mmCIF file of C-alpha atoms and ligand atoms in Angstrom:
data_model
loop_
_atom_site.group_PDB
_atom_site.id
_atom_site.type_symbol
_atom_site.label_atom_id
_atom_site.label_comp_id
_atom_site.label_asym_id
_atom_site.label_seq_id
_atom_site.Cartn_x
_atom_site.Cartn_y
_atom_site.Cartn_z
ATOM 1 C CA UNK A 36 91.180 111.277 -66.105
ATOM 2 C CA UNK A 37 90.799 108.908 -67.227
ATOM 3 C CA UNK A 38 93.022 105.719 -66.131
ATOM 4 C CA UNK A 39 94.564 103.555 -69.560
ATOM 5 C CA UNK A 40 96.030 99.717 -69.068
ATOM 6 C CA UNK A 41 98.995 99.818 -72.387
ATOM 7 C CA UNK A 42 99.123 95.667 -72.694
ATOM 8 C CA UNK A 43 102.130 95.624 -75.105
ATOM 9 C CA UNK A 44 101.988 92.534 -77.120
ATOM 10 C CA UNK A 45 105.323 93.432 -79.471
ATOM 11 C CA UNK A 46 104.777 94.186 -83.471
ATOM 12 C CA UNK A 47 106.504 95.949 -85.666
ATOM 13 C CA UNK A 48 105.784 99.957 -83.703
ATOM 14 C CA UNK A 49 108.216 98.341 -81.277
ATOM 15 C CA UNK A 50 110.310 96.553 -83.960
ATOM 16 C CA UNK A 51 114.278 97.504 -85.113
ATOM 17 C CA UNK A 52 117.212 96.427 -87.079
ATOM 18 C CA UNK A 53 117.470 94.323 -90.401
ATOM 19 C CA UNK A 54 115.550 92.516 -90.594
ATOM 20 C CA UNK A 55 112.864 93.670 -88.801
ATOM 21 C CA UNK A 56 112.995 92.056 -85.076
ATOM 22 C CA UNK A 57 111.066 92.526 -81.171
ATOM 23 C CA UNK A 58 113.284 95.153 -79.842
ATOM 24 C CA UNK A 59 113.823 95.112 -75.998
ATOM 25 C CA UNK A 60 111.208 97.114 -75.374
ATOM 26 C CA UNK A 61 111.219 100.005 -73.347
ATOM 27 C CA UNK A 62 107.920 100.724 -70.078
ATOM 28 C CA UNK A 63 109.283 104.142 -71.518
ATOM 29 C CA UNK A 64 106.709 104.391 -73.992
ATOM 30 C CA UNK A 65 105.313 107.396 -72.287
ATOM 31 C CA UNK A 66 109.124 109.509 -72.904
ATOM 32 C CA UNK A 67 108.323 108.388 -76.688
ATOM 33 C CA UNK A 68 105.642 109.706 -77.257
ATOM 34 C CA UNK A 69 104.422 111.547 -74.440
ATOM 35 C CA UNK A 70 101.389 113.258 -75.982
ATOM 36 C CA UNK A 71 99.264 110.326 -75.150
ATOM 37 C CA UNK A 72 100.135 111.612 -70.955
ATOM 38 C CA UNK A 73 97.669 114.184 -71.506
ATOM 39 C CA UNK A 74 94.565 112.406 -72.521
ATOM 40 C CA UNK A 75 95.139 109.697 -69.320
ATOM 41 C CA UNK A 76 96.579 108.773 -66.734
ATOM 42 C CA UNK A 77 98.836 104.911 -68.209
ATOM 43 C CA UNK A 78 100.264 101.739 -66.758
ATOM 44 C CA UNK A 79 102.491 100.426 -69.116
ATOM 45 C CA UNK A 80 102.847 96.653 -69.495
ATOM 46 C CA UNK A 81 104.303 94.304 -71.661
ATOM 47 C CA UNK A 82 103.122 90.921 -71.488
ATOM 48 C CA UNK A 83 104.965 88.970 -74.237
ATOM 49 C CA UNK A 84 106.907 91.244 -76.562
ATOM 50 C CA UNK A 85 106.743 89.448 -80.194
ATOM 51 C CA UNK A 86 106.466 88.920 -84.125
ATOM 52 C CA UNK A 87 102.484 88.633 -83.907
ATOM 53 C CA UNK A 88 102.963 85.464 -86.347
ATOM 54 C CA UNK A 89 103.798 84.084 -83.205
ATOM 55 C CA UNK A 90 100.356 85.035 -81.142
ATOM 56 C CA UNK A 91 97.380 82.169 -80.702
ATOM 57 C CA UNK A 92 95.486 80.779 -78.389
ATOM 58 C CA UNK A 93 97.553 80.895 -74.678
ATOM 59 C CA UNK A 94 98.441 84.284 -75.590
ATOM 60 C CA UNK A 95 95.238 85.654 -76.217
ATOM 61 C CA UNK A 96 93.811 84.032 -72.832
ATOM 62 C CA UNK A 97 96.605 85.415 -71.185
ATOM 63 C CA UNK A 98 95.583 88.908 -72.557
ATOM 64 C CA UNK A 99 91.917 88.096 -72.059
ATOM 65 C CA UNK A 100 92.771 87.035 -68.201
ATOM 66 C CA UNK A 101 95.331 90.055 -67.768
ATOM 67 C CA UNK A 102 92.116 92.031 -69.098
ATOM 68 C CA UNK A 103 89.849 90.711 -66.794
ATOM 69 C CA UNK A 104 92.118 91.024 -63.397
ATOM 70 C CA UNK A 105 92.231 94.787 -64.253
ATOM 71 C CA UNK A 106 89.171 95.382 -65.707
ATOM 72 C CA UNK A 107 87.766 97.223 -62.670
ATOM 73 C CA UNK A 108 91.141 99.771 -62.248
ATOM 74 C CA UNK A 109 91.085 101.105 -65.243
ATOM 75 C CA UNK A 110 88.620 102.897 -67.539
ATOM 76 C CA UNK A 111 90.170 101.257 -71.349
ATOM 77 C CA UNK A 112 92.784 98.707 -72.811
ATOM 78 C CA UNK A 113 94.977 99.445 -75.551
ATOM 79 C CA UNK A 114 97.047 96.550 -76.936
ATOM 80 C CA UNK A 115 99.873 97.321 -78.914
ATOM 81 C CA UNK A 116 100.285 94.094 -81.665
ATOM 82 C CA UNK A 117 101.784 93.462 -84.811
ATOM 83 C CA UNK A 118 99.368 93.869 -87.553
ATOM 84 C CA UNK A 119 99.754 90.013 -89.501
ATOM 85 C CA UNK A 120 97.548 88.775 -86.516
ATOM 86 C CA UNK A 121 95.546 91.161 -85.057
ATOM 87 C CA UNK A 122 92.398 90.915 -86.194
ATOM 88 C CA UNK A 123 92.404 87.024 -84.844
ATOM 89 C CA UNK A 124 92.977 88.305 -81.702
ATOM 90 C CA UNK A 125 90.623 91.167 -81.374
ATOM 91 C CA UNK A 126 88.147 88.205 -82.603
ATOM 92 C CA UNK A 127 89.168 86.057 -80.133
ATOM 93 C CA UNK A 128 89.087 89.265 -77.103
ATOM 94 C CA UNK A 129 85.513 90.270 -78.383
ATOM 95 C CA UNK A 130 84.527 86.559 -77.532
ATOM 96 C CA UNK A 131 86.054 85.690 -74.653
ATOM 97 C CA UNK A 132 85.521 89.327 -72.211
ATOM 98 C CA UNK A 133 81.784 88.867 -73.482
ATOM 99 C CA UNK A 134 79.387 92.487 -72.541
ATOM 100 C CA UNK A 135 82.750 94.253 -71.116
ATOM 101 C CA UNK A 136 81.236 97.798 -70.041
ATOM 102 C CA UNK A 137 84.854 99.225 -71.259
ATOM 103 C CA UNK A 138 86.857 99.784 -74.896
ATOM 104 C CA UNK A 139 89.618 97.563 -75.577
ATOM 105 C CA UNK A 140 91.484 99.215 -78.531
ATOM 106 C CA UNK A 141 93.679 96.872 -80.671
ATOM 107 C CA UNK A 142 96.781 99.380 -82.522
ATOM 108 C CA UNK A 143 100.286 98.522 -84.167
ATOM 109 C CA UNK A 144 102.059 100.392 -86.983
ATOM 110 C CA UNK A 145 103.190 99.549 -90.551
ATOM 111 C CA UNK A 146 106.550 101.762 -89.312
ATOM 112 C CA UNK A 147 108.663 101.375 -86.321
ATOM 113 C CA UNK A 148 108.272 104.281 -83.434
ATOM 114 C CA UNK A 149 112.023 104.602 -84.206
ATOM 115 C CA UNK A 150 111.703 105.321 -87.614
ATOM 116 C CA UNK A 151 111.364 107.769 -89.792
ATOM 117 C CA UNK A 152 107.600 108.966 -91.390
ATOM 118 C CA UNK A 153 106.287 106.343 -89.220
ATOM 119 C CA UNK A 154 102.444 105.810 -87.917
ATOM 120 C CA UNK A 155 103.130 104.443 -84.786
ATOM 121 C CA UNK A 156 102.935 107.706 -83.431
ATOM 122 C CA UNK A 157 99.219 108.785 -84.512
ATOM 123 C CA UNK A 158 98.126 105.478 -84.238
ATOM 124 C CA UNK A 159 98.778 105.091 -80.307
ATOM 125 C CA UNK A 160 97.797 108.384 -79.528
ATOM 126 C CA UNK A 161 94.079 108.224 -81.174
ATOM 127 C CA UNK A 162 93.992 104.321 -79.728
ATOM 128 C CA UNK A 163 94.947 106.338 -75.991
ATOM 129 C CA UNK A 164 91.619 108.860 -77.755
ATOM 130 C CA UNK A 165 89.132 105.773 -78.172
ATOM 131 C CA UNK A 166 89.902 104.228 -74.495
ATOM 132 C CA UNK A 167 88.861 106.844 -72.784
ATOM 133 C CA UNK A 168 85.784 107.162 -74.624
ATOM 134 C CA UNK A 169 82.006 105.443 -73.158
ATOM 135 C CA UNK A 170 82.726 101.935 -76.281
ATOM 136 C CA UNK A 171 81.839 98.714 -75.137
ATOM 137 C CA UNK A 172 83.818 96.844 -78.213
ATOM 138 C CA UNK A 173 87.418 95.222 -78.979
ATOM 139 C CA UNK A 174 87.818 97.296 -81.534
ATOM 140 C CA UNK A 175 90.639 98.387 -84.129
ATOM 141 C CA UNK A 176 91.976 101.966 -84.627
ATOM 142 C CA UNK A 177 94.624 102.381 -87.678
ATOM 143 C CA UNK A 178 95.433 104.317 -90.262
ATOM 144 C CA UNK A 179 91.965 107.783 -88.745
ATOM 145 C CA UNK A 180 89.768 104.251 -88.783
ATOM 146 C CA UNK A 181 87.400 102.780 -85.588
ATOM 147 C CA UNK A 182 86.869 99.006 -87.124
ATOM 148 C CA UNK A 183 85.355 96.260 -84.655
ATOM 149 C CA UNK A 184 87.515 94.592 -84.461
ATOM 150 C CA UNK A 185 85.226 91.239 -84.964
ATOM 151 C CA UNK A 186 84.459 92.578 -88.656
ATOM 152 C CA UNK A 187 88.023 93.987 -89.444
ATOM 153 C CA UNK A 188 90.399 92.108 -91.680
ATOM 154 C CA UNK A 189 94.278 93.082 -92.206
ATOM 155 C CA UNK A 190 93.838 93.863 -96.227
ATOM 156 C CA UNK A 191 96.991 95.795 -96.691
ATOM 157 C CA UNK A 192 100.563 95.209 -96.283
ATOM 158 C CA UNK A 193 102.335 98.610 -97.670
ATOM 159 C CA UNK A 194 99.992 101.437 -97.077
ATOM 160 C CA UNK A 195 99.311 102.968 -93.622
ATOM 161 C CA UNK A 196 95.597 102.137 -94.276
ATOM 162 C CA UNK A 197 96.722 98.543 -93.005
ATOM 163 C CA UNK A 198 92.392 96.876 -93.021
ATOM 164 C CA UNK A 199 89.552 97.436 -92.859
ATOM 165 C CA UNK A 200 86.138 95.769 -92.377
ATOM 166 C CA UNK A 201 84.303 94.815 -95.471
ATOM 167 C CA UNK A 202 80.513 95.430 -95.572
ATOM 168 C CA UNK A 203 80.167 97.279 -91.762
ATOM 169 C CA UNK A 204 81.457 100.933 -92.137
ATOM 170 C CA UNK A 205 83.882 102.307 -89.497
ATOM 171 C CA UNK A 206 82.298 103.076 -85.916
ATOM 172 C CA UNK A 207 84.528 106.275 -86.618
ATOM 173 C CA UNK A 208 86.582 108.200 -88.635
ATOM 174 C CA UNK A 209 89.637 110.360 -86.963
ATOM 175 C CA UNK A 210 89.536 113.626 -88.123
ATOM 176 C CA UNK A 211 89.434 116.543 -86.231
ATOM 177 C CA UNK A 212 86.823 115.648 -83.768
ATOM 178 C CA UNK A 213 86.514 111.668 -82.717
ATOM 179 C CA UNK A 214 82.947 111.041 -82.969
ATOM 180 C CA UNK A 215 81.481 107.209 -82.738
ATOM 181 C CA UNK A 216 78.852 106.359 -84.062
ATOM 182 C CA UNK A 217 75.916 104.731 -82.641
ATOM 183 C CA UNK A 218 75.884 100.947 -82.973
ATOM 184 C CA UNK A 219 73.071 99.003 -81.490
ATOM 185 C CA UNK A 220 73.609 96.263 -79.331
ATOM 186 C CA UNK A 221 74.000 92.756 -80.373
ATOM 187 C CA UNK A 222 74.751 90.981 -76.546
ATOM 188 C CA UNK A 223 73.059 91.616 -73.635
ATOM 189 C CA UNK A 224 73.552 90.454 -70.317
ATOM 190 C CA UNK A 225 76.624 90.174 -67.590
ATOM 191 C CA UNK A 226 80.260 90.369 -68.430
ATOM 192 C CA UNK A 227 81.688 86.541 -68.752
ATOM 193 C CA UNK A 228 85.338 85.876 -68.881
ATOM 194 C CA UNK A 229 85.457 82.686 -71.269
ATOM 195 C CA UNK A 230 89.638 82.713 -72.344
ATOM 196 C CA UNK A 231 89.839 78.739 -72.908
ATOM 197 C CA UNK A 232 90.468 78.482 -77.019
ATOM 198 C CA UNK A 233 90.897 74.824 -78.370
ATOM 199 C CA UNK A 234 92.982 75.008 -81.004
ATOM 200 C CA UNK A 235 92.557 71.539 -83.107
ATOM 201 C CA UNK A 236 90.941 73.800 -86.199
ATOM 202 C CA UNK A 237 92.025 73.034 -90.083
ATOM 203 C CA UNK A 238 91.125 75.459 -92.864
ATOM 204 C CA UNK A 239 89.980 75.008 -96.194
ATOM 205 C CA UNK A 240 90.317 77.336 -99.168
ATOM 206 C CA UNK A 241 88.287 75.754 -101.864
ATOM 207 C CA UNK A 242 89.835 75.829 -105.159
ATOM 208 C CA UNK A 243 88.662 74.926 -108.495
ATOM 209 C CA UNK A 244 90.499 71.889 -109.942
ATOM 210 C CA UNK A 245 90.782 70.661 -105.892
ATOM 211 C CA UNK A 246 91.296 66.735 -104.629
ATOM 212 C CA UNK A 247 88.980 66.587 -101.438
ATOM 213 C CA UNK A 248 90.409 62.986 -101.736
ATOM 214 C CA UNK A 249 93.603 64.423 -100.053
ATOM 215 C CA UNK A 250 91.353 66.428 -96.826
ATOM 216 C CA UNK A 251 89.762 62.404 -96.970
ATOM 217 C CA UNK A 252 93.353 61.068 -96.309
ATOM 218 C CA UNK A 253 94.257 63.582 -93.532
ATOM 219 C CA UNK A 254 90.582 62.611 -91.578
ATOM 220 C CA UNK A 255 92.012 59.165 -91.953
ATOM 221 C CA UNK A 256 94.734 59.643 -89.993
ATOM 222 C CA UNK A 257 93.729 61.695 -87.959
ATOM 223 C CA UNK A 258 92.339 61.848 -84.212
ATOM 224 C CA UNK A 259 92.778 65.200 -83.072
ATOM 225 C CA UNK A 260 91.112 67.174 -85.608
ATOM 226 C CA UNK A 261 88.159 68.462 -84.294
ATOM 227 C CA UNK A 262 87.135 71.508 -86.306
ATOM 228 C CA UNK A 263 87.011 73.068 -90.314
ATOM 229 C CA UNK A 264 86.603 76.659 -91.162
ATOM 230 C CA UNK A 265 86.032 75.907 -94.804
ATOM 231 C CA UNK A 266 86.415 78.772 -97.467
ATOM 232 C CA UNK A 267 84.054 79.026 -99.957
ATOM 233 C CA UNK A 268 83.199 80.502 -103.201
ATOM 234 C CA UNK A 269 80.986 83.943 -103.518
ATOM 235 C CA UNK A 270 76.898 82.548 -101.569
ATOM 236 C CA UNK A 271 78.484 79.244 -100.672
ATOM 237 C CA UNK A 272 79.223 77.180 -103.531
ATOM 238 C CA UNK A 273 82.003 74.392 -104.124
ATOM 239 C CA UNK A 274 83.013 72.485 -106.316
ATOM 240 C CA UNK A 275 80.313 69.475 -106.504
ATOM 241 C CA UNK A 276 80.119 67.610 -109.739
ATOM 242 C CA UNK A 277 83.161 64.834 -109.786
ATOM 243 C CA UNK A 278 85.389 66.531 -106.700
ATOM 244 C CA UNK A 279 83.259 66.161 -104.705
ATOM 245 C CA UNK A 280 83.148 68.604 -101.164
ATOM 246 C CA UNK A 281 79.673 68.283 -99.870
ATOM 247 C CA UNK A 282 80.609 64.280 -99.266
ATOM 248 C CA UNK A 283 84.356 65.453 -98.037
ATOM 249 C CA UNK A 284 82.252 67.305 -95.635
ATOM 250 C CA UNK A 285 79.768 64.522 -94.740
ATOM 251 C CA UNK A 286 82.903 62.601 -93.647
ATOM 252 C CA UNK A 287 83.788 64.857 -91.383
ATOM 253 C CA UNK A 288 80.847 66.005 -89.473
ATOM 254 C CA UNK A 289 80.286 62.058 -89.666
ATOM 255 C CA UNK A 290 83.675 61.877 -87.955
ATOM 256 C CA UNK A 291 82.090 64.185 -85.544
ATOM 257 C CA UNK A 292 84.074 66.919 -86.818
ATOM 258 C CA UNK A 293 82.613 70.359 -86.766
ATOM 259 C CA UNK A 294 82.454 72.771 -90.597
ATOM 260 C CA UNK A 295 81.760 76.638 -90.490
ATOM 261 C CA UNK A 296 81.439 78.029 -93.815
ATOM 262 C CA UNK A 297 82.370 81.216 -94.189
ATOM 263 C CA UNK A 298 82.649 83.357 -97.865
ATOM 264 C CA UNK A 299 85.968 84.047 -99.853
ATOM 265 C CA UNK A 300 84.556 86.922 -100.953
ATOM 266 C CA UNK A 301 82.145 89.958 -98.320
ATOM 267 C CA UNK A 302 79.331 89.119 -97.184
ATOM 268 C CA UNK A 303 76.642 87.008 -96.135
ATOM 269 C CA UNK A 304 76.460 83.879 -97.490
ATOM 270 C CA UNK A 305 73.509 82.019 -97.979
ATOM 271 C CA UNK A 306 74.107 77.759 -98.366
ATOM 272 C CA UNK A 307 70.088 77.739 -99.874
ATOM 273 C CA UNK A 308 70.600 79.733 -102.771
ATOM 274 C CA UNK A 309 72.312 77.537 -105.056
ATOM 275 C CA UNK A 310 72.596 74.152 -105.700
ATOM 276 C CA UNK A 311 76.040 73.634 -104.452
ATOM 277 C CA UNK A 312 75.762 75.623 -101.804
ATOM 278 C CA UNK A 313 72.556 73.676 -100.334
ATOM 279 C CA UNK A 314 75.068 70.212 -100.630
ATOM 280 C CA UNK A 315 76.925 71.495 -97.969
ATOM 281 C CA UNK A 316 73.785 72.455 -95.636
ATOM 282 C CA UNK A 317 72.510 68.950 -96.332
ATOM 283 C CA UNK A 318 76.395 67.205 -95.441
ATOM 284 C CA UNK A 319 75.022 68.794 -92.079
ATOM 285 C CA UNK A 320 77.533 72.288 -92.513
ATOM 286 C CA UNK A 321 76.872 74.980 -90.664
ATOM 287 C CA UNK A 322 76.363 78.166 -92.099
ATOM 288 C CA UNK A 323 78.573 81.513 -90.794
ATOM 289 C CA UNK A 324 76.663 84.929 -91.881
ATOM 290 C CA UNK A 325 79.311 87.285 -92.596
ATOM 291 C CA UNK A 326 82.058 86.170 -90.662
ATOM 292 C CA UNK A 327 85.711 87.051 -92.166
ATOM 293 C CA UNK A 328 88.101 84.369 -91.606
ATOM 294 C CA UNK A 329 89.507 85.640 -88.541
ATOM 295 C CA UNK A 330 86.392 85.169 -87.168
ATOM 296 C CA UNK A 331 85.145 81.881 -87.826
ATOM 297 C CA UNK A 332 88.816 80.329 -86.647
ATOM 298 C CA UNK A 333 88.469 82.403 -83.564
ATOM 299 C CA UNK A 334 84.801 80.916 -82.874
ATOM 300 C CA UNK A 335 85.581 77.889 -83.907
ATOM 301 C CA UNK A 336 88.529 77.749 -81.729
ATOM 302 C CA UNK A 337 86.240 79.261 -78.746
ATOM 303 C CA UNK A 338 83.299 76.907 -79.228
ATOM 304 C CA UNK A 339 85.349 73.341 -78.642
ATOM 305 C CA UNK A 340 86.832 74.940 -75.674
ATOM 306 C CA UNK A 341 83.390 75.698 -74.363
ATOM 307 C CA UNK A 342 80.554 73.661 -75.219
ATOM 308 C CA UNK A 343 81.254 70.419 -75.198
ATOM 309 C CA UNK A 344 77.882 69.270 -75.918
ATOM 310 C CA UNK A 345 78.228 69.139 -79.567
ATOM 311 C CA UNK A 346 74.360 70.843 -80.380
ATOM 312 C CA UNK A 347 75.452 74.222 -78.236
ATOM 313 C CA UNK A 348 78.303 74.308 -79.433
ATOM 314 C CA UNK A 349 76.256 74.481 -82.965
ATOM 315 C CA UNK A 350 74.283 77.242 -81.623
ATOM 316 C CA UNK A 351 76.743 79.175 -79.993
ATOM 317 C CA UNK A 352 78.263 79.137 -84.026
ATOM 318 C CA UNK A 353 74.668 80.076 -85.186
ATOM 319 C CA UNK A 354 74.416 83.031 -83.139
ATOM 320 C CA UNK A 355 75.606 86.309 -83.728
ATOM 321 C CA UNK A 356 77.325 86.409 -79.909
ATOM 322 C CA UNK A 357 78.924 90.597 -80.982
ATOM 323 C CA UNK A 358 77.945 90.364 -84.202
ATOM 324 C CA UNK A 359 80.207 88.660 -86.223
ATOM 325 C CA UNK A 360 77.604 87.759 -88.361
ATOM 326 C CA UNK A 361 75.970 90.307 -89.732
ATOM 327 C CA UNK A 362 74.594 93.329 -88.697
ATOM 328 C CA UNK A 363 76.426 96.040 -89.771
ATOM 329 C CA UNK A 364 75.750 98.906 -91.992
ATOM 330 C CA UNK A 365 76.816 97.813 -95.363
ATOM 331 C CA UNK A 366 78.289 101.340 -96.053
ATOM 332 C CA UNK A 367 81.457 101.145 -97.874
ATOM 333 C CA UNK A 368 85.063 101.813 -95.744
HETATM 334 N N1 LIG B 585 105.573 90.712 -88.326
HETATM 335 C C1 LIG B 585 104.462 92.308 -87.467
HETATM 336 C C2 LIG B 585 103.912 91.313 -86.773
HETATM 337 O O1 LIG B 585 102.641 91.337 -87.647
HETATM 338 C C3 LIG B 585 104.467 93.453 -88.455
HETATM 339 C C4 LIG B 585 103.335 94.563 -88.499
HETATM 340 O O2 LIG B 585 103.172 94.262 -86.333
HETATM 341 O O3 LIG B 585 102.441 95.425 -88.968
HETATM 342 O O4 LIG B 585 104.305 91.153 -85.796
#
């Protein structure tokens, strides 16, 4: 029987009370959902027990280290995680555990395991099932969908279908059968564990009428800001007449801050298409391709921690490490 390690990090699945908060989580998860014992030989570890809004770079590093240390002992890993930042953790682990040759499957629930009509039971069973398969992916398994972690995003707070992967078809739809589709390998080479992240990163979401001088003031005062992720419109356009965002970007780049551009919509940006996007490129911004905000923020943090040389960091940000820049099929979920 395959061996699967379940790492509990918290989230609604194990919560109780009003308001919901992390409960003393029982390692006897297998008593609550005994079905999973029929799928794999299981070990459950509580790594932490948090609302996922409290999970960040230090926790990603701890999870990566835990999986790295146990990787020869287990055929697959399941991470029980809150939905709010599950996509960030999935992205972070995709970068931190490059070319891991087994599945890391994140799951959670919209309703606690202890409540009626919970989705926790199904999600857990599905995640353990997928973790026994021959799959080299960090993925999110939720409401019958298996999504590449680095493409997934939380898209709904009320539906059981909490996640989607815009622009990329699911790796599997878990129905009567579970068949995982083949995807072309993005990264080749040996396994590398790089669990460090540097969190001196800010996100600026471009809006009509924004005043870039507010950010300029922050630039003047801040000595430790190192990365900026810019959420631009459409294919990568920003206001450039009057409120001059490209000028703000140039100031940031000149101060040694890396600027990575993603779109607020779904799809691949193209900074050469419009005058209002080309100006960003000329100012020294880096195109994020098809990256989601989650993929871009975690990649920037990973790049800053692992590539001290600016040219190498830029090359890392521009290369397609685990499929985050695109390359999946464009079917809609
Ligand atoms: N606030 C919760 C969390 O992310 C939400 C959830 O788990 O669905 O931990």
